[in-house]
Amino acid sequence: MYQLQVENMTCGHCVSAVTKAVQSVDPQAQVQIELEEKSVKVGTDKALEAIRAAIVEAGYPVTSAQPQ
């Protein structure tokens, strides 16, 4: 499980875009997003850097990322 702080998420479209970005790396990944906290929790066995890179590539800056 990873915990990431992700900027620029404001609506359901953002949630969908970030979820799709994560699942492009791992289609089985479990993604929980809290818009108010700018928090993304990802359950996956893929590398944290790959998850972070996919979210950034989708247009959402990651300000912190760590294993949980």
PDB file of N, CA, C and O in Angstrom:
ATOM      1  N   MET A   1       0.848  -1.179   0.000  1.00  0.00           N
ATOM      2  CA  MET A   1       0.000   0.000   0.000  1.00  0.00           C
ATOM      3  C   MET A   1       0.891   1.239   0.000  1.00  0.00           C
ATOM      4  O   MET A   1       1.870   1.303   0.734  1.00  0.00           O
ATOM      5  N   TYR A   2       0.531   2.192  -0.837  1.00  0.00           N
ATOM      6  CA  TYR A   2       1.246   3.461  -0.908  1.00  0.00           C
ATOM      7  C   TYR A   2       0.306   4.608  -0.563  1.00  0.00           C
ATOM      8  O   TYR A   2      -0.895   4.538  -0.830  1.00  0.00           O
ATOM      9  N   GLN A   3       0.863   5.646   0.017  1.00  0.00           N
ATOM     10  CA  GLN A   3       0.132   6.870   0.336  1.00  0.00           C
ATOM     11  C   GLN A   3       0.784   8.001  -0.454  1.00  0.00           C
ATOM     12  O   GLN A   3       1.987   8.219  -0.320  1.00  0.00           O
ATOM     13  N   LEU A   4      -0.012   8.695  -1.266  1.00  0.00           N
ATOM     14  CA  LEU A   4       0.514   9.797  -2.056  1.00  0.00           C
ATOM     15  C   LEU A   4      -0.311  11.056  -1.814  1.00  0.00           C
ATOM     16  O   LEU A   4      -1.527  10.966  -1.590  1.00  0.00           O
ATOM     17  N   GLN A   5       0.348  12.197  -1.842  1.00  0.00           N
ATOM     18  CA  GLN A   5      -0.323  13.495  -1.823  1.00  0.00           C
ATOM     19  C   GLN A   5      -0.294  13.992  -3.253  1.00  0.00           C
ATOM     20  O   GLN A   5       0.769  14.119  -3.856  1.00  0.00           O
ATOM     21  N   VAL A   6      -1.474  14.265  -3.804  1.00  0.00           N
ATOM     22  CA  VAL A   6      -1.595  14.614  -5.213  1.00  0.00           C
ATOM     23  C   VAL A   6      -2.357  15.932  -5.340  1.00  0.00           C
ATOM     24  O   VAL A   6      -3.476  16.063  -4.833  1.00  0.00           O
ATOM     25  N   GLU A   7      -1.750  16.885  -6.023  1.00  0.00           N
ATOM     26  CA  GLU A   7      -2.356  18.204  -6.212  1.00  0.00           C
ATOM     27  C   GLU A   7      -3.278  18.223  -7.430  1.00  0.00           C
ATOM     28  O   GLU A   7      -3.231  17.338  -8.279  1.00  0.00           O
ATOM     29  N   ASN A   8      -4.104  19.268  -7.499  1.00  0.00           N
ATOM     30  CA  ASN A   8      -4.963  19.573  -8.648  1.00  0.00           C
ATOM     31  C   ASN A   8      -6.142  18.626  -8.835  1.00  0.00           C
ATOM     32  O   ASN A   8      -6.761  18.633  -9.890  1.00  0.00           O
ATOM     33  N   MET A   9      -6.462  17.809  -7.841  1.00  0.00           N
ATOM     34  CA  MET A   9      -7.657  16.962  -7.925  1.00  0.00           C
ATOM     35  C   MET A   9      -8.810  17.742  -7.307  1.00  0.00           C
ATOM     36  O   MET A   9      -8.740  18.137  -6.142  1.00  0.00           O
ATOM     37  N   THR A  10      -9.867  17.972  -8.100  1.00  0.00           N
ATOM     38  CA  THR A  10     -10.972  18.790  -7.602  1.00  0.00           C
ATOM     39  C   THR A  10     -12.353  18.177  -7.810  1.00  0.00           C
ATOM     40  O   THR A  10     -13.327  18.696  -7.267  1.00  0.00           O
ATOM     41  N   CYS A  11     -12.449  17.114  -8.617  1.00  0.00           N
ATOM     42  CA  CYS A  11     -13.790  16.627  -8.962  1.00  0.00           C
ATOM     43  C   CYS A  11     -13.756  15.140  -9.317  1.00  0.00           C
ATOM     44  O   CYS A  11     -12.701  14.504  -9.299  1.00  0.00           O
ATOM     45  N   GLY A  12     -14.904  14.627  -9.667  1.00  0.00           N
ATOM     46  CA  GLY A  12     -15.022  13.229 -10.047  1.00  0.00           C
ATOM     47  C   GLY A  12     -14.190  12.875 -11.271  1.00  0.00           C
ATOM     48  O   GLY A  12     -13.665  11.769 -11.376  1.00  0.00           O
ATOM     49  N   HIS A  13     -14.071  13.811 -12.208  1.00  0.00           N
ATOM     50  CA  HIS A  13     -13.245  13.559 -13.388  1.00  0.00           C
ATOM     51  C   HIS A  13     -11.787  13.336 -12.969  1.00  0.00           C
ATOM     52  O   HIS A  13     -11.112  12.454 -13.497  1.00  0.00           O
ATOM     53  N   CYS A  14     -11.328  14.132 -12.019  1.00  0.00           N
ATOM     54  CA  CYS A  14      -9.954  13.985 -11.520  1.00  0.00           C
ATOM     55  C   CYS A  14      -9.768  12.615 -10.873  1.00  0.00           C
ATOM     56  O   CYS A  14      -8.745  11.953 -11.092  1.00  0.00           O
ATOM     57  N   VAL A  15     -10.729  12.208 -10.071  1.00  0.00           N
ATOM     58  CA  VAL A  15     -10.675  10.890  -9.425  1.00  0.00           C
ATOM     59  C   VAL A  15     -10.564   9.801 -10.487  1.00  0.00           C
ATOM     60  O   VAL A  15      -9.738   8.893 -10.386  1.00  0.00           O
ATOM     61  N   SER A  16     -11.383   9.907 -11.521  1.00  0.00           N
ATOM     62  CA  SER A  16     -11.363   8.921 -12.598  1.00  0.00           C
ATOM     63  C   SER A  16     -10.026   8.922 -13.333  1.00  0.00           C
ATOM     64  O   SER A  16      -9.456   7.863 -13.620  1.00  0.00           O
ATOM     65  N   ALA A  17      -9.496  10.115 -13.625  1.00  0.00           N
ATOM     66  CA  ALA A  17      -8.232  10.222 -14.358  1.00  0.00           C
ATOM     67  C   ALA A  17      -7.073   9.635 -13.556  1.00  0.00           C
ATOM     68  O   ALA A  17      -6.224   8.914 -14.109  1.00  0.00           O
ATOM     69  N   VAL A  18      -7.021   9.926 -12.264  1.00  0.00           N
ATOM     70  CA  VAL A  18      -5.943   9.405 -11.420  1.00  0.00           C
ATOM     71  C   VAL A  18      -6.080   7.888 -11.273  1.00  0.00           C
ATOM     72  O   VAL A  18      -5.092   7.153 -11.360  1.00  0.00           O
ATOM     73  N   THR A  19      -7.297   7.416 -11.081  1.00  0.00           N
ATOM     74  CA  THR A  19      -7.536   5.971 -10.976  1.00  0.00           C
ATOM     75  C   THR A  19      -7.095   5.259 -12.249  1.00  0.00           C
ATOM     76  O   THR A  19      -6.398   4.236 -12.196  1.00  0.00           O
ATOM     77  N   LYS A  20      -7.468   5.801 -13.398  1.00  0.00           N
ATOM     78  CA  LYS A  20      -7.076   5.192 -14.676  1.00  0.00           C
ATOM     79  C   LYS A  20      -5.561   5.214 -14.854  1.00  0.00           C
ATOM     80  O   LYS A  20      -4.988   4.264 -15.385  1.00  0.00           O
ATOM     81  N   ALA A  21      -4.918   6.286 -14.414  1.00  0.00           N
ATOM     82  CA  ALA A  21      -3.459   6.374 -14.522  1.00  0.00           C
ATOM     83  C   ALA A  21      -2.797   5.268 -13.705  1.00  0.00           C
ATOM     84  O   ALA A  21      -1.889   4.584 -14.192  1.00  0.00           O
ATOM     85  N   VAL A  22      -3.260   5.102 -12.474  1.00  0.00           N
ATOM     86  CA  VAL A  22      -2.710   4.047 -11.616  1.00  0.00           C
ATOM     87  C   VAL A  22      -2.968   2.678 -12.241  1.00  0.00           C
ATOM     88  O   VAL A  22      -2.075   1.831 -12.311  1.00  0.00           O
ATOM     89  N   GLN A  23      -4.180   2.464 -12.719  1.00  0.00           N
ATOM     90  CA  GLN A  23      -4.532   1.153 -13.253  1.00  0.00           C
ATOM     91  C   GLN A  23      -3.917   0.887 -14.622  1.00  0.00           C
ATOM     92  O   GLN A  23      -3.933  -0.239 -15.084  1.00  0.00           O
ATOM     93  N   SER A  24      -3.327   1.909 -15.246  1.00  0.00           N
ATOM     94  CA  SER A  24      -2.561   1.656 -16.474  1.00  0.00           C
ATOM     95  C   SER A  24      -1.250   0.943 -16.144  1.00  0.00           C
ATOM     96  O   SER A  24      -0.690   0.245 -16.975  1.00  0.00           O
ATOM     97  N   VAL A  25      -0.769   1.136 -14.915  1.00  0.00           N
ATOM     98  CA  VAL A  25       0.440   0.449 -14.439  1.00  0.00           C
ATOM     99  C   VAL A  25       0.078  -0.923 -13.878  1.00  0.00           C
ATOM    100  O   VAL A  25       0.765  -1.908 -14.116  1.00  0.00           O
ATOM    101  N   ASP A  26      -1.023  -0.983 -13.127  1.00  0.00           N
ATOM    102  CA  ASP A  26      -1.484  -2.232 -12.521  1.00  0.00           C
ATOM    103  C   ASP A  26      -3.005  -2.277 -12.587  1.00  0.00           C
ATOM    104  O   ASP A  26      -3.686  -1.643 -11.772  1.00  0.00           O
ATOM    105  N   PRO A  27      -3.565  -3.004 -13.562  1.00  0.00           N
ATOM    106  CA  PRO A  27      -5.022  -3.058 -13.713  1.00  0.00           C
ATOM    107  C   PRO A  27      -5.757  -3.573 -12.476  1.00  0.00           C
ATOM    108  O   PRO A  27      -6.939  -3.288 -12.291  1.00  0.00           O
ATOM    109  N   GLN A  28      -5.061  -4.309 -11.612  1.00  0.00           N
ATOM    110  CA  GLN A  28      -5.689  -4.847 -10.409  1.00  0.00           C
ATOM    111  C   GLN A  28      -5.523  -3.944  -9.188  1.00  0.00           C
ATOM    112  O   GLN A  28      -5.986  -4.287  -8.098  1.00  0.00           O
ATOM    113  N   ALA A  29      -4.881  -2.812  -9.346  1.00  0.00           N
ATOM    114  CA  ALA A  29      -4.612  -1.913  -8.214  1.00  0.00           C
ATOM    115  C   ALA A  29      -5.908  -1.429  -7.583  1.00  0.00           C
ATOM    116  O   ALA A  29      -6.887  -1.153  -8.275  1.00  0.00           O
ATOM    117  N   GLN A  30      -5.895  -1.342  -6.260  1.00  0.00           N
ATOM    118  CA  GLN A  30      -7.014  -0.774  -5.515  1.00  0.00           C
ATOM    119  C   GLN A  30      -6.658   0.679  -5.229  1.00  0.00           C
ATOM    120  O   GLN A  30      -5.581   0.963  -4.709  1.00  0.00           O
ATOM    121  N   VAL A  31      -7.547   1.601  -5.587  1.00  0.00           N
ATOM    122  CA  VAL A  31      -7.273   3.031  -5.472  1.00  0.00           C
ATOM    123  C   VAL A  31      -8.358   3.682  -4.615  1.00  0.00           C
ATOM    124  O   VAL A  31      -9.545   3.518  -4.894  1.00  0.00           O
ATOM    125  N   GLN A  32      -7.935   4.396  -3.575  1.00  0.00           N
ATOM    126  CA  GLN A  32      -8.857   5.154  -2.722  1.00  0.00           C
ATOM    127  C   GLN A  32      -8.407   6.609  -2.746  1.00  0.00           C
ATOM    128  O   GLN A  32      -7.251   6.905  -2.424  1.00  0.00           O
ATOM    129  N   ILE A  33      -9.325   7.506  -3.107  1.00  0.00           N
ATOM    130  CA  ILE A  33      -8.980   8.916  -3.239  1.00  0.00           C
ATOM    131  C   ILE A  33      -9.879   9.758  -2.342  1.00  0.00           C
ATOM    132  O   ILE A  33     -11.098   9.586  -2.341  1.00  0.00           O
ATOM    133  N   GLU A  34      -9.247  10.649  -1.589  1.00  0.00           N
ATOM    134  CA  GLU A  34      -9.953  11.625  -0.758  1.00  0.00           C
ATOM    135  C   GLU A  34      -9.621  13.004  -1.309  1.00  0.00           C
ATOM    136  O   GLU A  34      -8.513  13.506  -1.111  1.00  0.00           O
ATOM    137  N   LEU A  35     -10.570  13.598  -2.032  1.00  0.00           N
ATOM    138  CA  LEU A  35     -10.315  14.893  -2.665  1.00  0.00           C
ATOM    139  C   LEU A  35      -9.939  15.973  -1.661  1.00  0.00           C
ATOM    140  O   LEU A  35      -9.013  16.755  -1.900  1.00  0.00           O
ATOM    141  N   GLU A  36     -10.654  16.034  -0.538  1.00  0.00           N
ATOM    142  CA  GLU A  36     -10.435  17.101   0.432  1.00  0.00           C
ATOM    143  C   GLU A  36      -9.013  17.075   0.993  1.00  0.00           C
ATOM    144  O   GLU A  36      -8.411  18.114   1.229  1.00  0.00           O
ATOM    145  N   GLU A  37      -8.481  15.879   1.201  1.00  0.00           N
ATOM    146  CA  GLU A  37      -7.139  15.736   1.766  1.00  0.00           C
ATOM    147  C   GLU A  37      -6.057  15.638   0.689  1.00  0.00           C
ATOM    148  O   GLU A  37      -4.879  15.537   1.003  1.00  0.00           O
ATOM    149  N   LYS A  38      -6.482  15.612  -0.584  1.00  0.00           N
ATOM    150  CA  LYS A  38      -5.540  15.415  -1.701  1.00  0.00           C
ATOM    151  C   LYS A  38      -4.761  14.119  -1.517  1.00  0.00           C
ATOM    152  O   LYS A  38      -3.575  14.035  -1.825  1.00  0.00           O
ATOM    153  N   SER A  39      -5.441  13.111  -1.007  1.00  0.00           N
ATOM    154  CA  SER A  39      -4.827  11.845  -0.633  1.00  0.00           C
ATOM    155  C   SER A  39      -5.214  10.740  -1.610  1.00  0.00           C
ATOM    156  O   SER A  39      -6.385  10.601  -1.971  1.00  0.00           O
ATOM    157  N   VAL A  40      -4.200   9.970  -2.019  1.00  0.00           N
ATOM    158  CA  VAL A  40      -4.434   8.801  -2.865  1.00  0.00           C
ATOM    159  C   VAL A  40      -3.750   7.611  -2.203  1.00  0.00           C
ATOM    160  O   VAL A  40      -2.547   7.640  -1.941  1.00  0.00           O
ATOM    161  N   LYS A  41      -4.520   6.576  -1.910  1.00  0.00           N
ATOM    162  CA  LYS A  41      -3.970   5.331  -1.376  1.00  0.00           C
ATOM    163  C   LYS A  41      -4.071   4.295  -2.482  1.00  0.00           C
ATOM    164  O   LYS A  41      -5.121   4.152  -3.115  1.00  0.00           O
ATOM    165  N   VAL A  42      -2.963   3.598  -2.693  1.00  0.00           N
ATOM    166  CA  VAL A  42      -2.904   2.617  -3.771  1.00  0.00           C
ATOM    167  C   VAL A  42      -2.440   1.280  -3.212  1.00  0.00           C
ATOM    168  O   VAL A  42      -1.367   1.198  -2.612  1.00  0.00           O
ATOM    169  N   GLY A  43      -3.239   0.265  -3.416  1.00  0.00           N
ATOM    170  CA  GLY A  43      -2.869  -1.092  -3.059  1.00  0.00           C
ATOM    171  C   GLY A  43      -2.374  -1.808  -4.302  1.00  0.00           C
ATOM    172  O   GLY A  43      -3.157  -2.089  -5.215  1.00  0.00           O
ATOM    173  N   THR A  44      -1.065  -2.052  -4.366  1.00  0.00           N
ATOM    174  CA  THR A  44      -0.454  -2.691  -5.533  1.00  0.00           C
ATOM    175  C   THR A  44       0.891  -3.288  -5.143  1.00  0.00           C
ATOM    176  O   THR A  44       1.466  -2.895  -4.127  1.00  0.00           O
ATOM    177  N   ASP A  45       1.368  -4.192  -5.980  1.00  0.00           N
ATOM    178  CA  ASP A  45       2.725  -4.715  -5.764  1.00  0.00           C
ATOM    179  C   ASP A  45       3.704  -4.118  -6.773  1.00  0.00           C
ATOM    180  O   ASP A  45       4.870  -4.494  -6.822  1.00  0.00           O
ATOM    181  N   LYS A  46       3.234  -3.173  -7.575  1.00  0.00           N
ATOM    182  CA  LYS A  46       4.106  -2.492  -8.538  1.00  0.00           C
ATOM    183  C   LYS A  46       4.960  -1.452  -7.820  1.00  0.00           C
ATOM    184  O   LYS A  46       4.665  -1.038  -6.703  1.00  0.00           O
ATOM    185  N   ALA A  47       6.006  -0.988  -8.473  1.00  0.00           N
ATOM    186  CA  ALA A  47       6.940  -0.031  -7.883  1.00  0.00           C
ATOM    187  C   ALA A  47       6.268   1.325  -7.656  1.00  0.00           C
ATOM    188  O   ALA A  47       5.509   1.798  -8.500  1.00  0.00           O
ATOM    189  N   LEU A  48       6.570   1.919  -6.518  1.00  0.00           N
ATOM    190  CA  LEU A  48       6.026   3.231  -6.172  1.00  0.00           C
ATOM    191  C   LEU A  48       6.373   4.260  -7.245  1.00  0.00           C
ATOM    192  O   LEU A  48       5.528   5.070  -7.633  1.00  0.00           O
ATOM    193  N   GLU A  49       7.580   4.235  -7.738  1.00  0.00           N
ATOM    194  CA  GLU A  49       8.002   5.215  -8.756  1.00  0.00           C
ATOM    195  C   GLU A  49       7.160   5.097 -10.024  1.00  0.00           C
ATOM    196  O   GLU A  49       6.817   6.102 -10.650  1.00  0.00           O
ATOM    197  N   ALA A  50       6.791   3.888 -10.408  1.00  0.00           N
ATOM    198  CA  ALA A  50       5.956   3.696 -11.596  1.00  0.00           C
ATOM    199  C   ALA A  50       4.556   4.270 -11.380  1.00  0.00           C
ATOM    200  O   ALA A  50       3.986   4.898 -12.285  1.00  0.00           O
ATOM    201  N   ILE A  51       4.019   4.096 -10.187  1.00  0.00           N
ATOM    202  CA  ILE A  51       2.701   4.650  -9.849  1.00  0.00           C
ATOM    203  C   ILE A  51       2.765   6.173  -9.854  1.00  0.00           C
ATOM    204  O   ILE A  51       1.928   6.860 -10.451  1.00  0.00           O
ATOM    205  N   ARG A  52       3.794   6.729  -9.198  1.00  0.00           N
ATOM    206  CA  ARG A  52       3.963   8.177  -9.136  1.00  0.00           C
ATOM    207  C   ARG A  52       4.097   8.760 -10.539  1.00  0.00           C
ATOM    208  O   ARG A  52       3.455   9.746 -10.884  1.00  0.00           O
ATOM    209  N   ALA A  53       4.916   8.143 -11.365  1.00  0.00           N
ATOM    210  CA  ALA A  53       5.148   8.634 -12.719  1.00  0.00           C
ATOM    211  C   ALA A  53       3.856   8.635 -13.548  1.00  0.00           C
ATOM    212  O   ALA A  53       3.607   9.575 -14.307  1.00  0.00           O
ATOM    213  N   ALA A  54       3.038   7.620 -13.404  1.00  0.00           N
ATOM    214  CA  ALA A  54       1.783   7.548 -14.161  1.00  0.00           C
ATOM    215  C   ALA A  54       0.831   8.675 -13.753  1.00  0.00           C
ATOM    216  O   ALA A  54       0.171   9.280 -14.602  1.00  0.00           O
ATOM    217  N   ILE A  55       0.771   8.980 -12.462  1.00  0.00           N
ATOM    218  CA  ILE A  55      -0.097  10.053 -11.982  1.00  0.00           C
ATOM    219  C   ILE A  55       0.409  11.410 -12.487  1.00  0.00           C
ATOM    220  O   ILE A  55      -0.376  12.237 -12.966  1.00  0.00           O
ATOM    221  N   VAL A  56       1.719  11.627 -12.421  1.00  0.00           N
ATOM    222  CA  VAL A  56       2.306  12.882 -12.919  1.00  0.00           C
ATOM    223  C   VAL A  56       2.058  13.020 -14.415  1.00  0.00           C
ATOM    224  O   VAL A  56       1.682  14.093 -14.899  1.00  0.00           O
ATOM    225  N   GLU A  57       2.224  11.944 -15.152  1.00  0.00           N
ATOM    226  CA  GLU A  57       2.009  11.967 -16.598  1.00  0.00           C
ATOM    227  C   GLU A  57       0.563  12.314 -16.937  1.00  0.00           C
ATOM    228  O   GLU A  57       0.286  12.933 -17.964  1.00  0.00           O
ATOM    229  N   ALA A  58      -0.365  11.943 -16.063  1.00  0.00           N
ATOM    230  CA  ALA A  58      -1.778  12.261 -16.272  1.00  0.00           C
ATOM    231  C   ALA A  58      -2.081  13.729 -15.961  1.00  0.00           C
ATOM    232  O   ALA A  58      -3.200  14.198 -16.178  1.00  0.00           O
ATOM    233  N   GLY A  59      -1.083  14.454 -15.428  1.00  0.00           N
ATOM    234  CA  GLY A  59      -1.262  15.889 -15.197  1.00  0.00           C
ATOM    235  C   GLY A  59      -1.505  16.283 -13.756  1.00  0.00           C
ATOM    236  O   GLY A  59      -1.929  17.412 -13.487  1.00  0.00           O
ATOM    237  N   TYR A  60      -1.226  15.370 -12.820  1.00  0.00           N
ATOM    238  CA  TYR A  60      -1.477  15.648 -11.409  1.00  0.00           C
ATOM    239  C   TYR A  60      -0.162  15.570 -10.628  1.00  0.00           C
ATOM    240  O   TYR A  60       0.390  14.482 -10.458  1.00  0.00           O
ATOM    241  N   PRO A  61       0.356  16.710 -10.168  1.00  0.00           N
ATOM    242  CA  PRO A  61       1.630  16.712  -9.439  1.00  0.00           C
ATOM    243  C   PRO A  61       1.541  15.914  -8.135  1.00  0.00           C
ATOM    244  O   PRO A  61       0.591  16.057  -7.374  1.00  0.00           O
ATOM    245  N   VAL A  62       2.541  15.076  -7.911  1.00  0.00           N
ATOM    246  CA  VAL A  62       2.640  14.297  -6.672  1.00  0.00           C
ATOM    247  C   VAL A  62       3.626  15.012  -5.770  1.00  0.00           C
ATOM    248  O   VAL A  62       4.801  15.146  -6.109  1.00  0.00           O
ATOM    249  N   THR A  63       3.160  15.483  -4.606  1.00  0.00           N
ATOM    250  CA  THR A  63       4.021  16.242  -3.713  1.00  0.00           C
ATOM    251  C   THR A  63       4.706  15.351  -2.676  1.00  0.00           C
ATOM    252  O   THR A  63       5.729  15.736  -2.126  1.00  0.00           O
ATOM    253  N   SER A  64       4.149  14.173  -2.412  1.00  0.00           N
ATOM    254  CA  SER A  64       4.820  13.196  -1.567  1.00  0.00           C
ATOM    255  C   SER A  64       4.287  11.820  -1.877  1.00  0.00           C
ATOM    256  O   SER A  64       3.141  11.666  -2.306  1.00  0.00           O
ATOM    257  N   ALA A  65       5.151  10.832  -1.686  1.00  0.00           N
ATOM    258  CA  ALA A  65       4.775   9.435  -1.955  1.00  0.00           C
ATOM    259  C   ALA A  65       5.610   8.551  -1.044  1.00  0.00           C
ATOM    260  O   ALA A  65       6.819   8.703  -0.964  1.00  0.00           O
ATOM    261  N   GLN A  66       4.917   7.636  -0.347  1.00  0.00           N
ATOM    262  CA  GLN A  66       5.625   6.754   0.568  1.00  0.00           C
ATOM    263  C   GLN A  66       4.878   5.461   0.771  1.00  0.00           C
ATOM    264  O   GLN A  66       3.658   5.408   0.637  1.00  0.00           O
ATOM    265  N   PRO A  67       5.607   4.404   1.079  1.00  0.00           N
ATOM    266  CA  PRO A  67       4.950   3.145   1.433  1.00  0.00           C
ATOM    267  C   PRO A  67       4.180   3.330   2.741  1.00  0.00           C
ATOM    268  O   PRO A  67       4.563   4.137   3.578  1.00  0.00           O
ATOM    269  N   GLN A  68       3.112   2.582   2.866  1.00  0.00           N
ATOM    270  CA  GLN A  68       2.328   2.689   4.102  1.00  0.00           C
ATOM    271  C   GLN A  68       2.218   1.333   4.763  1.00  0.00           C
ATOM    272  O   GLN A  68       2.211   0.326   4.162  1.00  0.00           O
TER     273      GLN A  68
END
